[in-house]
mmCIF file of N, CA and C in Angstrom:
data_model
loop_
_atom_site.group_PDB
_atom_site.id
_atom_site.type_symbol
_atom_site.label_atom_id
_atom_site.label_comp_id
_atom_site.label_asym_id
_atom_site.label_seq_id
_atom_site.Cartn_x
_atom_site.Cartn_y
_atom_site.Cartn_z
ATOM 1 N N MET A 870 120.295 177.027 -37.224
ATOM 2 C CA MET A 870 119.739 178.359 -37.182
ATOM 3 C C MET A 870 118.885 178.572 -38.430
ATOM 4 N N PRO A 871 117.647 178.958 -38.284
ATOM 5 C CA PRO A 871 116.781 179.177 -39.436
ATOM 6 C C PRO A 871 117.299 180.303 -40.309
ATOM 7 N N GLN A 872 117.107 180.156 -41.589
ATOM 8 C CA GLN A 872 117.552 181.180 -42.524
ATOM 9 C C GLN A 872 116.531 182.291 -42.574
ATOM 10 N N ARG A 873 116.975 183.509 -42.418
ATOM 11 C CA ARG A 873 116.071 184.655 -42.410
ATOM 12 C C ARG A 873 116.238 185.528 -43.649
ATOM 13 N N HIS A 874 117.016 185.085 -44.630
ATOM 14 C CA HIS A 874 117.191 185.886 -45.833
ATOM 15 C C HIS A 874 116.095 185.626 -46.864
ATOM 16 N N THR A 875 115.105 184.872 -46.515
ATOM 17 C CA THR A 875 113.994 184.590 -47.421
ATOM 18 C C THR A 875 112.888 185.618 -47.216
ATOM 19 N N ARG A 876 113.275 186.884 -47.251
ATOM 20 C CA ARG A 876 112.354 187.973 -46.982
ATOM 21 C C ARG A 876 111.202 188.028 -47.976
ATOM 22 N N PHE A 877 111.492 187.766 -49.222
ATOM 23 C CA PHE A 877 110.461 187.867 -50.245
ATOM 24 C C PHE A 877 109.632 186.599 -50.357
ATOM 25 N N TYR A 878 110.172 185.491 -49.884
ATOM 26 C CA TYR A 878 109.469 184.207 -49.943
ATOM 27 C C TYR A 878 109.476 183.575 -48.549
ATOM 28 N N PRO A 879 108.610 184.042 -47.667
ATOM 29 C CA PRO A 879 108.666 183.564 -46.278
ATOM 30 C C PRO A 879 108.255 182.108 -46.099
ATOM 31 N N SER A 880 107.616 181.514 -47.095
ATOM 32 C CA SER A 880 107.175 180.129 -46.935
ATOM 33 C C SER A 880 108.232 179.121 -47.383
ATOM 34 N N ILE A 881 109.351 179.597 -47.899
ATOM 35 C CA ILE A 881 110.408 178.691 -48.348
ATOM 36 C C ILE A 881 111.237 178.240 -47.149
ATOM 37 N N LEU A 882 111.461 176.941 -47.071
ATOM 38 C CA LEU A 882 112.289 176.377 -46.013
ATOM 39 C C LEU A 882 113.642 176.001 -46.589
ATOM 40 N N GLY A 883 114.699 176.439 -45.935
ATOM 41 C CA GLY A 883 116.048 176.119 -46.369
ATOM 42 C C GLY A 883 116.548 174.825 -45.765
ATOM 43 N N PRO A 884 117.763 174.420 -46.115
ATOM 44 C CA PRO A 884 118.334 173.173 -45.585
ATOM 45 C C PRO A 884 118.440 173.148 -44.060
ATOM 46 N N SER A 885 118.780 174.273 -43.459
ATOM 47 C CA SER A 885 118.883 174.282 -41.997
ATOM 48 C C SER A 885 117.501 174.156 -41.360
ATOM 49 N N ASP A 886 116.486 174.745 -41.982
ATOM 50 C CA ASP A 886 115.116 174.600 -41.483
ATOM 51 C C ASP A 886 114.677 173.139 -41.555
ATOM 52 N N LEU A 887 114.961 172.507 -42.671
ATOM 53 C CA LEU A 887 114.567 171.105 -42.849
ATOM 54 C C LEU A 887 115.300 170.185 -41.882
ATOM 55 N N ALA A 888 116.546 170.514 -41.570
ATOM 56 C CA ALA A 888 117.296 169.701 -40.603
ATOM 57 C C ALA A 888 116.662 169.790 -39.211
ATOM 58 N N ILE A 889 116.241 170.983 -38.824
ATOM 59 C CA ILE A 889 115.583 171.161 -37.523
ATOM 60 C C ILE A 889 114.264 170.404 -37.498
ATOM 61 N N LEU A 890 113.483 170.526 -38.567
ATOM 62 C CA LEU A 890 112.195 169.835 -38.643
ATOM 63 C C LEU A 890 112.381 168.322 -38.616
ATOM 64 N N ASP A 891 113.367 167.823 -39.348
ATOM 65 C CA ASP A 891 113.624 166.381 -39.393
ATOM 66 C C ASP A 891 114.005 165.849 -38.013
ATOM 67 N N ARG A 892 114.859 166.584 -37.338
ATOM 68 C CA ARG A 892 115.288 166.159 -35.995
ATOM 69 C C ARG A 892 114.105 166.125 -35.029
ATOM 70 N N ALA A 893 113.256 167.143 -35.103
ATOM 71 C CA ALA A 893 112.097 167.208 -34.200
ATOM 72 C C ALA A 893 111.096 166.102 -34.516
ATOM 73 N N ILE A 894 110.831 165.872 -35.789
ATOM 74 C CA ILE A 894 109.860 164.844 -36.178
ATOM 75 C C ILE A 894 110.340 163.464 -35.743
ATOM 76 N N ARG A 895 111.611 163.167 -35.960
ATOM 77 C CA ARG A 895 112.152 161.872 -35.550
ATOM 78 C C ARG A 895 112.075 161.685 -34.036
ATOM 79 N N SER A 896 112.332 162.755 -33.292
ATOM 80 C CA SER A 896 112.246 162.668 -31.831
ATOM 81 C C SER A 896 110.821 162.384 -31.373
ATOM 82 N N VAL A 897 109.859 163.051 -32.002
ATOM 83 C CA VAL A 897 108.463 162.866 -31.612
ATOM 84 C C VAL A 897 107.971 161.477 -31.990
ATOM 85 N N VAL A 898 108.341 161.004 -33.179
ATOM 86 C CA VAL A 898 107.929 159.660 -33.601
ATOM 87 C C VAL A 898 108.478 158.629 -32.625
ATOM 88 N N PHE A 899 109.723 158.799 -32.198
ATOM 89 C CA PHE A 899 110.315 157.874 -31.239
ATOM 90 C C PHE A 899 109.610 157.951 -29.892
ATOM 91 N N ALA A 900 109.282 159.177 -29.446
ATOM 92 C CA ALA A 900 108.637 159.347 -28.145
ATOM 93 C C ALA A 900 107.223 158.773 -28.136
ATOM 94 N N CYS A 901 106.492 158.940 -29.212
ATOM 95 C CA CYS A 901 105.102 158.472 -29.263
ATOM 96 C C CYS A 901 104.993 157.017 -29.708
ATOM 97 N N ASP A 902 106.091 156.450 -30.164
ATOM 98 C CA ASP A 902 106.069 155.075 -30.677
ATOM 99 C C ASP A 902 105.795 154.062 -29.574
ATOM 100 N N ARG A 903 106.111 154.416 -28.349
ATOM 101 C CA ARG A 903 105.924 153.491 -27.234
ATOM 102 C C ARG A 903 104.465 153.350 -26.818
ATOM 103 N N GLN A 904 103.615 154.233 -27.302
ATOM 104 C CA GLN A 904 102.195 154.164 -26.957
ATOM 105 C C GLN A 904 101.499 153.106 -27.795
ATOM 106 N N ALA A 905 100.461 152.545 -27.238
ATOM 107 C CA ALA A 905 99.683 151.557 -27.984
ATOM 108 C C ALA A 905 98.903 152.223 -29.111
ATOM 109 N N ASP A 906 98.486 153.468 -28.904
ATOM 110 C CA ASP A 906 97.696 154.200 -29.877
ATOM 111 C C ASP A 906 98.523 155.366 -30.414
ATOM 112 N N ALA A 907 99.649 155.074 -31.055
ATOM 113 C CA ALA A 907 100.567 156.108 -31.533
ATOM 114 C C ALA A 907 99.991 156.843 -32.740
ATOM 115 N N PRO A 908 100.183 158.167 -32.811
ATOM 116 C CA PRO A 908 99.713 158.928 -33.974
ATOM 117 C C PRO A 908 100.564 158.624 -35.201
ATOM 118 N N ASP A 909 99.994 158.846 -36.367
ATOM 119 C CA ASP A 909 100.758 158.574 -37.585
ATOM 120 C C ASP A 909 101.779 159.688 -37.814
ATOM 121 N N PRO A 910 102.860 159.380 -38.512
ATOM 122 C CA PRO A 910 103.928 160.368 -38.731
ATOM 123 C C PRO A 910 103.473 161.617 -39.488
ATOM 124 N N ASP A 911 102.452 161.494 -40.337
ATOM 125 C CA ASP A 911 101.963 162.670 -41.063
ATOM 126 C C ASP A 911 101.363 163.704 -40.123
ATOM 127 N N SER A 912 100.583 163.263 -39.168
ATOM 128 C CA SER A 912 99.998 164.226 -38.224
ATOM 129 C C SER A 912 101.075 164.817 -37.320
ATOM 130 N N ILE A 913 102.080 164.034 -36.992
ATOM 131 C CA ILE A 913 103.201 164.550 -36.208
ATOM 132 C C ILE A 913 103.936 165.625 -36.998
ATOM 133 N N ALA A 914 104.181 165.369 -38.276
ATOM 134 C CA ALA A 914 104.874 166.345 -39.119
ATOM 135 C C ALA A 914 104.073 167.631 -39.248
ATOM 136 N N ARG A 915 102.749 167.518 -39.326
ATOM 137 C CA ARG A 915 101.911 168.717 -39.408
ATOM 138 C C ARG A 915 102.017 169.555 -38.141
ATOM 139 N N ILE A 916 102.020 168.897 -36.999
ATOM 140 C CA ILE A 916 102.143 169.617 -35.732
ATOM 141 C C ILE A 916 103.495 170.311 -35.643
ATOM 142 N N VAL A 917 104.562 169.595 -35.993
ATOM 143 C CA VAL A 917 105.912 170.165 -35.920
ATOM 144 C C VAL A 917 106.038 171.358 -36.864
ATOM 145 N N LEU A 918 105.546 171.222 -38.079
ATOM 146 C CA LEU A 918 105.639 172.315 -39.050
ATOM 147 C C LEU A 918 104.834 173.519 -38.593
ATOM 148 N N ARG A 919 103.662 173.287 -38.063
ATOM 149 C CA ARG A 919 102.824 174.394 -37.587
ATOM 150 C C ARG A 919 103.521 175.160 -36.465
ATOM 151 N N LEU A 920 104.065 174.444 -35.506
ATOM 152 C CA LEU A 920 104.772 175.111 -34.403
ATOM 153 C C LEU A 920 106.008 175.848 -34.901
ATOM 154 N N TYR A 921 106.714 175.260 -35.875
ATOM 155 C CA TYR A 921 107.911 175.894 -36.415
ATOM 156 C C TYR A 921 107.553 177.206 -37.111
ATOM 157 N N ARG A 922 106.494 177.178 -37.872
ATOM 158 C CA ARG A 922 106.071 178.400 -38.573
ATOM 159 C C ARG A 922 105.518 179.449 -37.627
ATOM 160 N N MET A 923 105.102 179.021 -36.449
ATOM 161 C CA MET A 923 104.630 179.975 -35.439
ATOM 162 C C MET A 923 105.805 180.630 -34.716
ATOM 163 N N GLY A 924 107.026 180.129 -34.936
ATOM 164 C CA GLY A 924 108.210 180.763 -34.368
ATOM 165 C C GLY A 924 108.995 179.930 -33.383
ATOM 166 N N LEU A 925 108.558 178.717 -33.111
ATOM 167 C CA LEU A 925 109.285 177.845 -32.184
ATOM 168 C C LEU A 925 110.364 177.115 -32.978
ATOM 169 N N THR A 926 111.594 177.646 -32.961
ATOM 170 C CA THR A 926 112.658 177.113 -33.803
ATOM 171 C C THR A 926 113.760 176.379 -33.042
ATOM 172 N N GLN A 927 113.685 176.317 -31.723
ATOM 173 C CA GLN A 927 114.677 175.575 -30.957
ATOM 174 C C GLN A 927 114.312 174.091 -31.010
ATOM 175 N N PRO A 928 115.200 173.250 -31.535
ATOM 176 C CA PRO A 928 114.855 171.840 -31.782
ATOM 177 C C PRO A 928 114.343 171.080 -30.564
ATOM 178 N N GLU A 929 114.961 171.297 -29.398
ATOM 179 C CA GLU A 929 114.547 170.549 -28.214
ATOM 180 C C GLU A 929 113.149 170.960 -27.757
ATOM 181 N N LYS A 930 112.903 172.257 -27.733
ATOM 182 C CA LYS A 930 111.588 172.745 -27.315
ATOM 183 C C LYS A 930 110.523 172.381 -28.338
ATOM 184 N N LEU A 931 110.885 172.455 -29.616
ATOM 185 C CA LEU A 931 109.959 172.091 -30.691
ATOM 186 C C LEU A 931 109.550 170.631 -30.573
ATOM 187 N N ALA A 932 110.520 169.760 -30.338
ATOM 188 C CA ALA A 932 110.224 168.332 -30.198
ATOM 189 C C ALA A 932 109.403 168.052 -28.948
ATOM 190 N N ALA A 933 109.718 168.719 -27.850
ATOM 191 C CA ALA A 933 108.998 168.474 -26.596
ATOM 192 C C ALA A 933 107.534 168.882 -26.692
ATOM 193 N N LEU A 934 107.273 170.065 -27.205
ATOM 194 C CA LEU A 934 105.887 170.517 -27.314
ATOM 195 C C LEU A 934 105.121 169.714 -28.368
ATOM 196 N N SER A 935 105.776 169.394 -29.460
ATOM 197 C CA SER A 935 105.127 168.591 -30.505
ATOM 198 C C SER A 935 104.776 167.200 -29.979
ATOM 199 N N ALA A 936 105.678 166.617 -29.214
ATOM 200 C CA ALA A 936 105.404 165.289 -28.653
ATOM 201 C C ALA A 936 104.237 165.350 -27.692
ATOM 202 N N ARG A 937 104.198 166.392 -26.896
ATOM 203 C CA ARG A 937 103.095 166.528 -25.944
ATOM 204 C C ARG A 937 101.754 166.662 -26.671
ATOM 205 N N LEU A 938 101.720 167.480 -27.729
ATOM 206 C CA LEU A 938 100.487 167.656 -28.490
ATOM 207 C C LEU A 938 100.105 166.381 -29.250
ATOM 208 N N ALA A 939 101.088 165.741 -29.874
ATOM 209 C CA ALA A 939 100.793 164.541 -30.673
ATOM 210 C C ALA A 939 100.354 163.381 -29.797
ATOM 211 N N CYS A 940 101.022 163.188 -28.687
ATOM 212 C CA CYS A 940 100.651 162.084 -27.795
ATOM 213 C C CYS A 940 99.300 162.341 -27.138
ATOM 214 N N ALA A 941 99.017 163.590 -26.809
ATOM 215 C CA ALA A 941 97.716 163.925 -26.230
ATOM 216 C C ALA A 941 96.606 163.715 -27.250
ATOM 217 N N ALA A 942 96.884 164.006 -28.506
ATOM 218 C CA ALA A 942 95.879 163.799 -29.550
ATOM 219 C C ALA A 942 95.592 162.314 -29.727
ATOM 220 N N ALA A 943 96.611 161.495 -29.600
ATOM 221 C CA ALA A 943 96.419 160.050 -29.762
ATOM 222 C C ALA A 943 95.617 159.479 -28.601
ATOM 223 N N ILE A 944 95.803 160.038 -27.418
ATOM 224 C CA ILE A 944 95.103 159.527 -26.246
ATOM 225 C C ILE A 944 93.664 160.014 -26.198
ATOM 226 N N SER A 945 93.483 161.329 -26.355
ATOM 227 C CA SER A 945 92.155 161.899 -26.133
ATOM 228 C C SER A 945 91.422 162.317 -27.396
ATOM 229 N N GLY A 946 92.154 162.535 -28.489
ATOM 230 C CA GLY A 946 91.515 163.012 -29.700
ATOM 231 C C GLY A 946 90.942 164.406 -29.522
ATOM 232 N N SER A 947 91.561 165.189 -28.662
ATOM 233 C CA SER A 947 91.013 166.489 -28.303
ATOM 234 C C SER A 947 91.596 167.614 -29.138
ATOM 235 N N GLY A 948 91.859 168.736 -28.507
ATOM 236 C CA GLY A 948 92.314 169.942 -29.175
ATOM 237 C C GLY A 948 93.609 169.767 -29.940
ATOM 238 N N ALA A 949 94.474 168.886 -29.487
ATOM 239 C CA ALA A 949 95.730 168.673 -30.193
ATOM 240 C C ALA A 949 95.484 168.068 -31.567
ATOM 241 N N ASP A 950 94.463 167.229 -31.685
ATOM 242 C CA ASP A 950 94.126 166.649 -32.971
ATOM 243 C C ASP A 950 93.613 167.725 -33.920
ATOM 244 N N ARG A 951 92.792 168.626 -33.415
ATOM 245 C CA ARG A 951 92.322 169.732 -34.251
ATOM 246 C C ARG A 951 93.482 170.622 -34.647
ATOM 247 N N PHE A 952 94.441 170.798 -33.743
ATOM 248 C CA PHE A 952 95.631 171.589 -34.035
ATOM 249 C C PHE A 952 96.405 170.972 -35.196
ATOM 250 N N ALA A 953 96.519 169.653 -35.217
ATOM 251 C CA ALA A 953 97.244 168.965 -36.283
ATOM 252 C C ALA A 953 96.509 169.111 -37.610
ATOM 253 N N ARG A 954 95.192 169.033 -37.594
ATOM 254 C CA ARG A 954 94.441 169.171 -38.846
ATOM 255 C C ARG A 954 94.513 170.584 -39.386
ATOM 256 N N ARG A 955 94.514 171.577 -38.512
ATOM 257 C CA ARG A 955 94.633 172.959 -38.963
ATOM 258 C C ARG A 955 96.009 173.237 -39.527
ATOM 259 N N ALA A 956 97.004 172.458 -39.131
ATOM 260 C CA ALA A 956 98.365 172.682 -39.587
ATOM 261 C C ALA A 956 98.508 172.447 -41.078
ATOM 262 N N ALA A 957 97.613 171.691 -41.681
ATOM 263 C CA ALA A 957 97.700 171.424 -43.110
ATOM 264 C C ALA A 957 97.393 172.665 -43.937
ATOM 265 N N VAL A 958 96.712 173.640 -43.349
ATOM 266 C CA VAL A 958 96.377 174.869 -44.067
ATOM 267 C C VAL A 958 97.548 175.821 -43.949
ATOM 268 N N PRO A 959 98.109 176.280 -45.093
ATOM 269 C CA PRO A 959 99.264 177.184 -45.019
ATOM 270 C C PRO A 959 98.873 178.528 -44.407
ATOM 271 N N SER A 960 99.792 179.082 -43.673
ATOM 272 C CA SER A 960 99.537 180.386 -43.059
ATOM 273 C C SER A 960 99.608 181.480 -44.112
ATOM 274 N N PRO A 961 98.891 182.583 -43.923
ATOM 275 C CA PRO A 961 98.915 183.664 -44.904
ATOM 276 C C PRO A 961 100.300 184.284 -44.967
ATOM 277 N N SER A 962 100.673 184.732 -46.156
ATOM 278 C CA SER A 962 102.014 185.321 -46.323
ATOM 279 C C SER A 962 102.056 186.680 -45.657
ATOM 280 N N ARG A 963 103.199 186.990 -45.104
ATOM 281 C CA ARG A 963 103.396 188.270 -44.429
ATOM 282 C C ARG A 963 104.100 189.225 -45.364
ATOM 283 N N ARG A 964 103.706 190.450 -45.300
ATOM 284 C CA ARG A 964 104.353 191.463 -46.155
ATOM 285 C C ARG A 964 105.209 192.386 -45.352
#
């Protein structure tokens, strides 16, 4: 369960947040590893983090959507790839 007591510092990730992210990233790396043109783990991590910060915190759904975006980016180099590159930019802080 994500920690919600970080009201003053919304960009801080706690141990439970990192555990969810780690589980999702490992699942996606395993799912995309079978492809001949597998995406690198850094772009996978960017996609997972971006989706997590957008509010998708359920590990199974996070991994499924991230895998779909990452694998599609490796195949087509389309919108999912742009999504991964945009993920490197931190979201604005909420007040």
